[in-house]
Coordinates of N, CA and C in Angstrom, one line a residue:
X1 N 0.9 -1.2 0.0 CA 0.0 0.0 0.0 C 0.9 1.2 0.0
X2 N 0.6 2.1 -1.0 CA 1.4 3.3 -1.0 C 0.9 4.4 -0.1
X3 N 1.9 5.1 0.5 CA 1.5 6.2 1.4 C 1.5 7.5 0.6
X4 N 0.5 8.3 1.0 CA 0.4 9.6 0.3 C 1.7 10.5 0.6
X5 N 2.1 11.1 -0.5 CA 3.3 12.0 -0.3 C 2.9 13.2 0.5
X6 N 3.9 13.6 1.4 CA 3.6 14.8 2.2 C 3.5 16.0 1.3
X7 N 2.6 16.9 1.6 CA 2.4 18.1 0.8 C 3.7 19.0 0.9
X8 N 4.1 19.5 -0.3 CA 5.3 20.3 -0.3 C 4.8 21.8 0.0
X9 N 5.5 22.4 0.9 CA 5.2 23.7 1.3 C 5.5 24.7 0.1
X10 N 4.6 25.6 -0.1 CA 4.8 26.5 -1.2 C 5.9 27.5 -0.8
X11 N 6.8 27.8 -1.8 CA 7.8 28.7 -1.5 C 7.2 30.1 -1.3
X12 N 7.8 30.9 -0.3 CA 7.2 32.2 -0.1 C 7.4 33.1 -1.3
X13 N 6.4 33.9 -1.7 CA 6.5 34.7 -2.8 C 7.3 36.0 -2.5
X14 N 8.2 36.3 -3.4 CA 9.0 37.5 -3.2 C 8.2 38.7 -3.6
X15 N 8.4 39.8 -2.9 CA 7.8 41.0 -3.3 C 8.4 41.5 -4.6
X16 N 7.6 41.9 -5.5 CA 8.1 42.3 -6.8 C 9.0 43.5 -6.6
X17 N 10.1 43.5 -7.4 CA 11.1 44.6 -7.3 C 10.5 45.8 -8.1
X18 N 10.7 47.0 -7.6 CA 10.2 48.2 -8.3 C 10.8 48.3 -9.7
X19 N 10.0 48.7 -10.6 CA 10.5 48.8 -12.0 C 11.4 50.0 -12.1
X20 N 12.3 50.0 -13.1 CA 13.3 51.0 -13.2 C 12.6 52.4 -13.4
X21 N 11.5 52.4 -14.2 CA 10.9 53.7 -14.4 C 10.2 54.2 -13.2
X22 N 9.7 53.3 -12.3 CA 9.1 53.7 -11.0 C 10.2 54.3 -10.1
X23 N 11.4 53.7 -10.1 CA 12.5 54.2 -9.3 C 12.9 55.6 -9.8
X24 N 13.0 55.7 -11.1 CA 13.4 57.0 -11.6 C 12.4 58.1 -11.3
X25 N 11.1 57.8 -11.3 CA 10.1 58.8 -11.0 C 10.2 59.2 -9.5
X26 N 10.4 58.2 -8.6 CA 10.6 58.5 -7.2 C 11.8 59.4 -7.0
X27 N 12.9 59.2 -7.7 CA 14.1 60.0 -7.5 C 13.8 61.4 -8.0
X28 N 13.1 61.5 -9.1 CA 12.7 62.8 -9.7 C 11.8 63.6 -8.7
X29 N 10.9 62.9 -8.1 CA 10.0 63.6 -7.2 C 10.8 64.1 -6.0
X30 N 11.7 63.3 -5.4 CA 12.5 63.7 -4.3 C 13.4 64.9 -4.6
X31 N 14.0 64.8 -5.8 CA 14.9 65.9 -6.2 C 14.1 67.2 -6.4
X32 N 12.9 67.1 -7.0 CA 12.1 68.3 -7.2 C 11.6 68.9 -5.9
X33 N 11.2 68.0 -5.0 CA 10.7 68.4 -3.7 C 11.8 69.1 -2.9
X34 N 13.0 68.6 -3.0 CA 14.1 69.2 -2.2 C 14.3 70.6 -2.7
X35 N 14.4 70.8 -4.0 CA 14.7 72.2 -4.5 C 13.5 73.1 -4.2
X36 N 12.3 72.7 -4.4 CA 11.2 73.6 -4.2 C 10.9 73.8 -2.7
X37 N 11.3 72.9 -1.8 CA 11.2 73.1 -0.4 C 12.2 74.2 0.0
X38 N 13.4 74.2 -0.6 CA 14.4 75.2 -0.3 C 13.9 76.6 -0.7
X39 N 13.2 76.7 -1.9 CA 12.8 77.9 -2.4 C 11.5 78.5 -1.7
X40 N 10.6 77.6 -1.4 CA 9.3 78.0 -1.0 C 8.8 77.5 0.3
X41 N 9.5 76.6 0.9 CA 9.1 76.0 2.2 C 8.3 74.6 2.0
X42 N 8.1 73.9 3.1 CA 7.5 72.6 3.0 C 6.1 72.5 2.7
X43 N 5.4 73.7 2.7 CA 3.9 73.7 2.5 C 3.6 74.0 1.0
X44 N 4.5 73.9 0.2 CA 4.3 74.2 -1.3 C 3.3 73.1 -1.8
X45 N 2.3 73.5 -2.7 CA 1.4 72.5 -3.2 C 2.0 71.3 -3.8
X46 N 1.5 70.2 -3.6 CA 2.1 69.0 -4.2 C 1.9 69.0 -5.7
X47 N 0.9 69.8 -6.3 CA 0.8 69.9 -7.7 C 2.0 70.6 -8.3
X48 N 2.6 71.5 -7.6 CA 3.8 72.2 -8.1 C 5.0 71.3 -8.1
X49 N 5.1 70.4 -7.1 CA 6.2 69.4 -7.0 C 6.0 68.5 -8.2
X50 N 4.8 68.0 -8.5 CA 4.6 67.1 -9.6 C 5.0 67.8 -10.9
X51 N 4.6 69.0 -11.1 CA 4.9 69.7 -12.3 C 6.4 69.8 -12.5
X52 N 7.1 70.2 -11.4 CA 8.6 70.3 -11.6 C 9.2 69.0 -11.8
X53 N 8.7 67.9 -11.2 CA 9.3 66.6 -11.4 C 8.9 66.0 -12.8
X54 N 7.9 66.6 -13.5 CA 7.5 66.1 -14.7 C 6.7 64.9 -14.6
X55 N 5.9 64.7 -13.6 CA 5.0 63.6 -13.4 C 3.6 64.1 -13.0
X56 N 2.6 63.2 -13.1 CA 1.3 63.5 -12.7 C 1.1 63.4 -11.2
X57 N 0.0 64.1 -10.7 CA -0.2 64.1 -9.3 C -0.4 62.7 -8.7
X58 N -1.0 61.8 -9.5 CA -1.2 60.4 -9.1 C 0.1 59.7 -8.8
X59 N 1.1 60.0 -9.6 CA 2.4 59.4 -9.4 C 3.0 59.7 -8.0
X60 N 2.8 60.9 -7.6 CA 3.3 61.3 -6.2 C 2.6 60.4 -5.2
X61 N 1.3 60.2 -5.3 CA 0.6 59.5 -4.3 C 0.8 58.0 -4.4
X62 N 1.3 57.5 -5.5 CA 1.7 56.1 -5.6 C 3.0 55.8 -4.8
X63 N 3.8 56.9 -4.7 CA 5.1 56.7 -4.0 C 5.0 57.2 -2.5
X64 N 4.2 58.1 -2.3 CA 4.2 58.7 -0.9 C 2.7 58.9 -0.5
X65 N 2.5 58.4 0.7 CA 1.1 58.4 1.2 C 0.6 59.8 1.5
X66 N 1.4 60.7 1.9 CA 1.0 62.0 2.2 C 2.2 62.9 2.2
X67 N 2.0 64.2 2.5 CA 3.1 65.2 2.5 C 4.2 64.8 3.5
X68 N 3.7 64.4 4.7 CA 4.7 64.0 5.7 C 5.7 62.9 5.3
X69 N 5.2 62.0 4.6 CA 6.1 60.9 4.1 C 7.0 61.4 3.0
X70 N 6.6 62.3 2.2 CA 7.5 62.9 1.2 C 8.5 63.8 1.9
X71 N 8.2 64.6 2.9 CA 9.1 65.4 3.6 C 10.2 64.5 4.3
X72 N 9.7 63.4 4.9 CA 10.6 62.5 5.6 C 11.6 61.9 4.5
X73 N 11.1 61.6 3.4 CA 12.0 61.0 2.3 C 13.0 62.0 1.8
X74 N 12.6 63.3 1.7 CA 13.6 64.3 1.3 C 14.6 64.5 2.4
X75 N 14.2 64.5 3.6 CA 15.2 64.7 4.7 C 16.2 63.6 4.8
X76 N 15.7 62.3 4.6 CA 16.6 61.2 4.6 C 17.6 61.3 3.4
X77 N 17.0 61.7 2.3 CA 17.9 61.8 1.1 C 19.0 62.8 1.3
X78 N 18.7 63.9 1.8 CA 19.7 65.0 2.0 C 20.7 64.5 3.1
X79 N 20.2 64.0 4.2 CA 21.2 63.5 5.2 C 22.1 62.5 4.7
X80 N 21.6 61.5 4.0 CA 22.4 60.4 3.4 C 23.5 61.0 2.5
X81 N 23.1 61.9 1.6 CA 24.0 62.5 0.7 C 25.1 63.3 1.4
X82 N 24.7 64.1 2.5 CA 25.7 64.9 3.2 C 26.6 63.9 4.0
X83 N 26.1 62.8 4.6 CA 27.0 61.9 5.2 C 28.0 61.2 4.2
X84 N 27.5 60.9 3.0 CA 28.4 60.4 2.0 C 29.5 61.3 1.7
X85 N 29.1 62.6 1.6 CA 30.1 63.6 1.3 C 31.2 63.7 2.4
X86 N 30.7 63.6 3.6 CA 31.7 63.7 4.8 C 32.6 62.5 4.7
X87 N 32.1 61.3 4.5 CA 32.9 60.1 4.4 C 33.9 60.1 3.3
X88 N 33.5 60.6 2.1 CA 34.4 60.7 1.0 C 35.5 61.7 1.2
X89 N 35.2 62.9 1.8 CA 36.2 63.9 2.2 C 37.2 63.3 3.1
X90 N 36.7 62.6 4.1 CA 37.7 62.0 5.1 C 38.6 61.0 4.5
X91 N 38.1 60.2 3.5 CA 38.9 59.1 2.9 C 39.9 59.7 1.8
X92 N 39.5 60.8 1.2 CA 40.3 61.3 0.1 C 41.3 62.4 0.4
X93 N 41.1 63.1 1.5 CA 41.9 64.3 1.8 C 42.9 63.9 2.9
X94 N 44.2 64.1 2.6 CA 45.2 63.8 3.5 C 45.3 64.7 4.7
X95 N 45.0 66.0 4.4 CA 45.0 67.0 5.4 C 43.6 67.0 6.1
X96 N 43.5 66.8 7.4 CA 42.2 66.7 8.0 C 41.4 68.0 8.0
X97 N 42.1 69.1 8.0 CA 41.3 70.4 7.9 C 40.8 70.6 6.5
X98 N 41.5 70.2 5.5 CA 41.0 70.3 4.1 C 39.8 69.4 3.9
X99 N 39.8 68.2 4.6 CA 38.7 67.3 4.6 C 37.4 68.0 5.2
X100 N 37.6 68.7 6.3 CA 36.5 69.4 6.9 C 36.1 70.6 6.0
X101 N 37.0 71.3 5.4 CA 36.6 72.4 4.5 C 35.8 71.9 3.3
X102 N 36.3 70.8 2.7 CA 35.6 70.2 1.6 C 34.2 69.7 2.0
X103 N 34.0 69.2 3.1 CA 32.7 68.7 3.6 C 31.8 69.9 3.7
X104 N 32.2 71.0 4.4 CA 31.4 72.2 4.6 C 30.8 72.7 3.3
X105 N 31.7 72.9 2.3 CA 31.2 73.4 1.0 C 30.3 72.4 0.3
X106 N 30.6 71.1 0.5 CA 29.7 70.1 -0.1 C 28.3 70.1 0.5
X107 N 28.3 70.3 1.9 CA 27.0 70.3 2.6 C 26.2 71.5 2.2
X108 N 26.9 72.6 1.9 CA 26.2 73.8 1.4 C 25.5 73.5 0.1
X109 N 26.2 72.8 -0.8 CA 25.7 72.5 -2.1 C 24.4 71.6 -2.0
X110 N 24.4 70.8 -1.0 CA 23.2 70.0 -0.7 C 22.0 70.7 -0.1
X111 N 22.2 72.0 0.1 CA 21.1 72.9 0.7 C 20.7 72.5 2.1
X112 N 21.7 71.9 2.9 CA 21.3 71.4 4.2 C 20.9 72.6 5.1
X113 N 21.5 73.7 4.9 CA 21.1 74.9 5.8 C 19.7 75.3 5.6
X114 N 19.2 75.3 4.3 CA 17.8 75.7 4.1 C 16.8 74.7 4.6
X115 N 17.3 73.4 4.7 CA 16.4 72.4 5.1 C 16.4 72.1 6.6
X116 N 17.3 72.8 7.3 CA 17.4 72.6 8.7 C 16.1 72.7 9.5
X117 N 15.3 73.7 9.2 CA 14.0 73.7 9.9 C 13.2 72.4 9.7
X118 N 13.2 71.9 8.5 CA 12.5 70.6 8.3 C 13.1 69.5 9.1
X119 N 14.4 69.5 9.2 CA 15.1 68.4 10.0 C 14.6 68.4 11.4
X120 N 14.5 69.5 12.0 CA 14.1 69.6 13.4 C 12.6 69.3 13.6
X121 N 11.8 69.7 12.6 CA 10.4 69.4 12.7 C 10.0 68.0 12.4
X122 N 10.8 67.3 11.6 CA 10.5 66.0 11.1 C 10.9 64.9 12.1
X123 N 11.9 65.1 12.9 CA 12.4 64.0 13.7 C 11.4 63.5 14.7
X124 N 11.2 62.2 14.8 CA 10.3 61.6 15.7 C 11.0 60.4 16.3
X125 N 11.0 60.3 17.6 CA 11.7 59.3 18.3 C 11.3 57.9 17.9
X126 N 10.1 57.8 17.3 CA 9.6 56.5 16.8 C 10.1 56.1 15.4
X127 N 10.7 57.1 14.7 CA 11.1 56.8 13.4 C 12.6 56.4 13.4
X128 N 12.9 55.1 13.4 CA 14.2 54.6 13.6 C 15.1 55.0 12.4
X129 N 14.6 55.0 11.2 CA 15.4 55.4 10.1 C 15.9 56.8 10.1
X130 N 15.0 57.7 10.5 CA 15.5 59.1 10.6 C 16.5 59.3 11.7
X131 N 16.3 58.6 12.9 CA 17.3 58.8 14.0 C 18.6 58.1 13.6
X132 N 18.6 57.0 12.9 CA 19.8 56.4 12.4 C 20.6 57.3 11.5
X133 N 19.9 58.0 10.6 CA 20.5 58.9 9.6 C 21.1 60.1 10.4
X134 N 20.4 60.6 11.4 CA 20.9 61.7 12.1 C 22.2 61.3 12.9
X135 N 22.1 60.1 13.5 CA 23.3 59.6 14.3 C 24.5 59.4 13.4
X136 N 24.3 58.9 12.1 CA 25.4 58.7 11.2 C 26.0 60.1 10.8
X137 N 25.1 61.1 10.5 CA 25.7 62.4 10.2 C 26.4 63.0 11.3
X138 N 25.9 63.0 12.5 CA 26.6 63.5 13.7 C 27.9 62.8 13.9
X139 N 28.0 61.5 13.7 CA 29.2 60.8 13.9 C 30.2 61.2 12.9
X140 N 29.8 61.3 11.6 CA 30.7 61.7 10.6 C 31.3 63.1 10.8
X141 N 30.4 64.1 11.1 CA 30.9 65.4 11.3 C 31.9 65.5 12.5
X142 N 31.5 64.8 13.6 CA 32.4 64.8 14.8 C 33.7 64.2 14.5
X143 N 33.7 63.2 13.6 CA 34.9 62.5 13.2 C 35.8 63.5 12.4
X144 N 35.3 64.2 11.5 CA 36.0 65.2 10.7 C 36.7 66.2 11.6
X145 N 35.9 66.8 12.6 CA 36.4 67.8 13.5 C 37.4 67.2 14.4
X146 N 37.2 66.0 14.9 CA 38.1 65.4 15.9 C 39.5 65.2 15.2
X147 N 39.5 64.7 14.0 CA 40.8 64.5 13.3 C 41.5 65.8 13.1
X148 N 40.8 66.8 12.7 CA 41.4 68.1 12.5 C 41.9 68.7 13.8
X149 N 41.2 68.5 14.8 CA 41.6 69.0 16.1 C 42.9 68.3 16.6
X150 N 42.9 67.0 16.4 CA 44.0 66.2 16.9 C 45.3 66.5 16.1
X151 N 45.1 67.0 14.9 CA 46.3 67.3 14.0 C 46.7 68.8 14.3
X152 N 46.1 69.5 15.2 CA 46.4 70.8 15.5 C 46.0 71.8 14.5
X153 N 45.0 71.4 13.6 CA 44.6 72.3 12.5 C 43.3 73.0 12.9
X154 N 42.6 72.5 13.9 CA 41.3 73.1 14.2 C 41.4 73.7 15.6
X155 N 40.9 74.9 15.8 CA 41.0 75.5 17.1 C 40.2 74.7 18.2
X156 N 40.7 74.7 19.4 CA 40.2 73.8 20.4 C 38.9 74.3 21.0
X157 N 38.5 75.5 20.8 CA 37.4 76.1 21.6 C 36.1 76.1 20.7
X158 N 36.0 75.2 19.7 CA 34.8 75.0 18.9 C 34.3 73.6 18.9
X159 N 33.1 73.3 18.8 CA 32.5 72.0 18.8 C 31.6 71.9 17.6
X160 N 31.0 70.7 17.4 CA 30.3 70.4 16.2 C 29.0 71.3 16.1
X161 N 28.5 71.6 17.3 CA 27.3 72.5 17.3 C 27.6 73.9 16.7
X162 N 28.8 74.4 16.9 CA 29.2 75.7 16.3 C 29.2 75.6 14.8
X163 N 29.8 74.5 14.3 CA 29.9 74.3 12.9 C 28.5 74.2 12.3
X164 N 27.6 73.4 12.9 CA 26.2 73.2 12.3 C 25.4 74.5 12.3
X165 N 25.5 75.3 13.4 CA 24.8 76.6 13.5 C 25.3 77.5 12.3
X166 N 26.6 77.6 12.2 CA 27.1 78.5 11.1 C 26.8 78.0 9.7
X167 N 26.8 76.7 9.5 CA 26.4 76.1 8.2 C 25.0 76.4 7.9
X168 N 24.1 76.3 8.9 CA 22.7 76.6 8.8 C 22.5 78.1 8.4
X169 N 23.1 78.9 9.2 CA 22.9 80.4 9.0 C 23.5 80.9 7.7
X170 N 24.6 80.4 7.4 CA 25.3 81.0 6.2 C 24.8 80.4 4.9
X171 N 24.1 79.3 4.9 CA 23.6 78.7 3.7 C 22.1 78.8 3.5
X172 N 21.4 79.4 4.4 CA 20.0 79.6 4.3 C 19.7 80.8 3.5
X173 N 19.0 80.7 2.4 CA 18.7 81.9 1.6 C 17.8 82.9 2.3
X174 N 18.1 84.2 2.0 CA 17.2 85.2 2.5 C 15.8 85.1 2.0
X175 N 14.8 85.5 2.7 CA 13.4 85.4 2.2 C 13.3 86.1 0.8
X176 N 12.7 85.5 -0.1 CA 12.5 86.1 -1.4 C 13.7 86.1 -2.3
X177 N 14.8 85.4 -1.9 CA 16.0 85.4 -2.7 C 16.2 84.0 -3.3
X178 N 16.2 83.9 -4.6 CA 16.4 82.6 -5.3 C 17.7 82.0 -4.9
X179 N 17.7 80.8 -4.6 CA 19.0 80.1 -4.1 C 20.1 80.2 -5.1
X180 N 19.9 79.9 -6.4 CA 21.1 79.9 -7.3 C 21.8 81.3 -7.3
X181 N 21.1 82.4 -7.1 CA 21.8 83.7 -7.2 C 22.7 84.0 -6.0
X182 N 22.5 83.2 -4.9 CA 23.4 83.6 -3.7 C 24.5 82.6 -3.5
X183 N 24.6 81.6 -4.4 CA 25.7 80.6 -4.2 C 27.0 81.2 -4.1
X184 N 27.3 82.2 -4.9 CA 28.7 82.8 -4.9 C 29.0 83.4 -3.5
X185 N 27.9 84.0 -2.9 CA 28.1 84.6 -1.5 C 28.2 83.5 -0.5
X186 N 27.4 82.4 -0.6 CA 27.4 81.4 0.4 C 28.8 80.8 0.5
X187 N 29.5 80.4 -0.6 CA 30.8 79.8 -0.5 C 31.9 80.8 -0.1
X188 N 31.7 82.0 -0.5 CA 32.6 83.1 0.0 C 32.6 83.2 1.5
X189 N 31.4 83.3 2.0 CA 31.3 83.5 3.5 C 31.6 82.3 4.3
X190 N 31.3 81.1 3.7 CA 31.8 79.9 4.4 C 33.3 79.8 4.4
X191 N 34.0 80.3 3.4 CA 35.4 80.3 3.4 C 36.0 81.2 4.5
X192 N 35.4 82.4 4.7 CA 35.8 83.3 5.8 C 35.6 82.6 7.1
X193 N 34.4 81.9 7.3 CA 34.2 81.2 8.5 C 35.2 80.1 8.8
X194 N 35.5 79.3 7.7 CA 36.4 78.2 7.9 C 37.8 78.8 8.3
X195 N 38.2 79.9 7.7 CA 39.5 80.5 8.0 C 39.5 80.8 9.5
X196 N 38.4 81.2 10.1 CA 38.3 81.5 11.5 C 38.4 80.3 12.4
X197 N 38.1 79.1 11.8 CA 38.2 77.9 12.6 C 39.6 77.3 12.8
X198 N 40.5 77.8 12.0 CA 41.8 77.2 12.0 C 42.6 77.6 13.2
X199 N 43.5 76.7 13.6 CA 44.4 76.9 14.7 C 45.8 77.4 14.1
X200 N 46.5 78.3 14.8 CA 46.2 78.8 16.1 C 45.1 79.9 16.1
X201 N 44.3 80.0 17.1 CA 43.2 80.9 17.2 C 43.8 82.3 17.3
X202 N 43.1 83.3 16.7 CA 43.6 84.7 16.8 C 42.8 85.5 17.9
X203 N 41.8 84.9 18.4 CA 41.1 85.6 19.5 C 40.4 84.5 20.4
X204 N 39.9 85.0 21.5 CA 39.2 84.1 22.4 C 37.7 84.3 22.2
X205 N 37.0 83.2 22.0 CA 35.6 83.2 21.7 C 34.8 83.4 23.0
X206 N 33.8 84.2 23.0 CA 32.9 84.4 24.2 C 32.1 83.1 24.4
X207 N 31.7 82.9 25.6 CA 30.8 81.7 25.9 C 31.5 80.4 25.7
X208 N 30.8 79.3 25.6 CA 31.4 78.0 25.5 C 31.0 77.4 24.2
X209 N 31.8 76.3 23.8 CA 31.5 75.6 22.5 C 30.1 75.0 22.6
X210 N 29.5 75.1 21.4 CA 28.1 74.5 21.3 C 28.1 73.1 20.9
X211 N 27.5 72.2 21.7 CA 27.4 70.8 21.3 C 26.1 70.5 20.6
X212 N 25.9 69.3 20.1 CA 24.7 69.0 19.5 C 23.6 68.9 20.5
X213 N 23.9 68.5 21.8 CA 22.9 68.5 22.8 C 22.4 69.9 23.1
X214 N 23.3 70.9 23.1 CA 22.9 72.2 23.3 C 21.9 72.7 22.2
X215 N 22.1 72.3 21.0 CA 21.2 72.6 19.9 C 19.9 72.0 20.1
X216 N 19.9 70.7 20.5 CA 18.6 70.0 20.7 C 17.8 70.6 21.8
X217 N 18.5 71.0 22.9 CA 17.8 71.6 24.0 C 17.2 73.0 23.6
X218 N 17.8 73.7 22.7 CA 17.3 75.0 22.3 C 16.2 75.0 21.3

């Protein structure tokens, strides 16, 4: 008497991979949203973002459930790119202060200063991905400054909070000023600021160095 063969468990179905055109559309939406958030703020109509990205409104909602999810994706995109720039500068520049200088100018090109208000408003302790991206960025910037300080190239009375405040203030466009028209001034003023960070210091700074914890408390 033959025994019935045991049923073979069905292999789990893999989630379909996004199509290449869908991935390109998502990237175009994030890039367009980043630029228009810098120019007009995060409350800009989604119709305008779709128009600039060259997609229909329905395409935005296929990728992002709502405005909050789109903002979060833009913040993650910018933070990841800035962290990548920090790590590349650290790996490719022999002089640790030149690595820091290269990072600061690269971060300005990513418009991180103009997006800083969105960074603070978007963070949620329950969003592990956002917090992981923030921790990576903080670790990378502290690493750049630590190496420059250890080499005697960075003045000892500044901390990462000082750098981030200056980067935010010097790269944020003035109200009503189109971003591309002020790039020449942004990098010029950043260079002046960076010269002031170099050791030996030419003056004593008032107050104490600003840490990231200081910024979060404020």
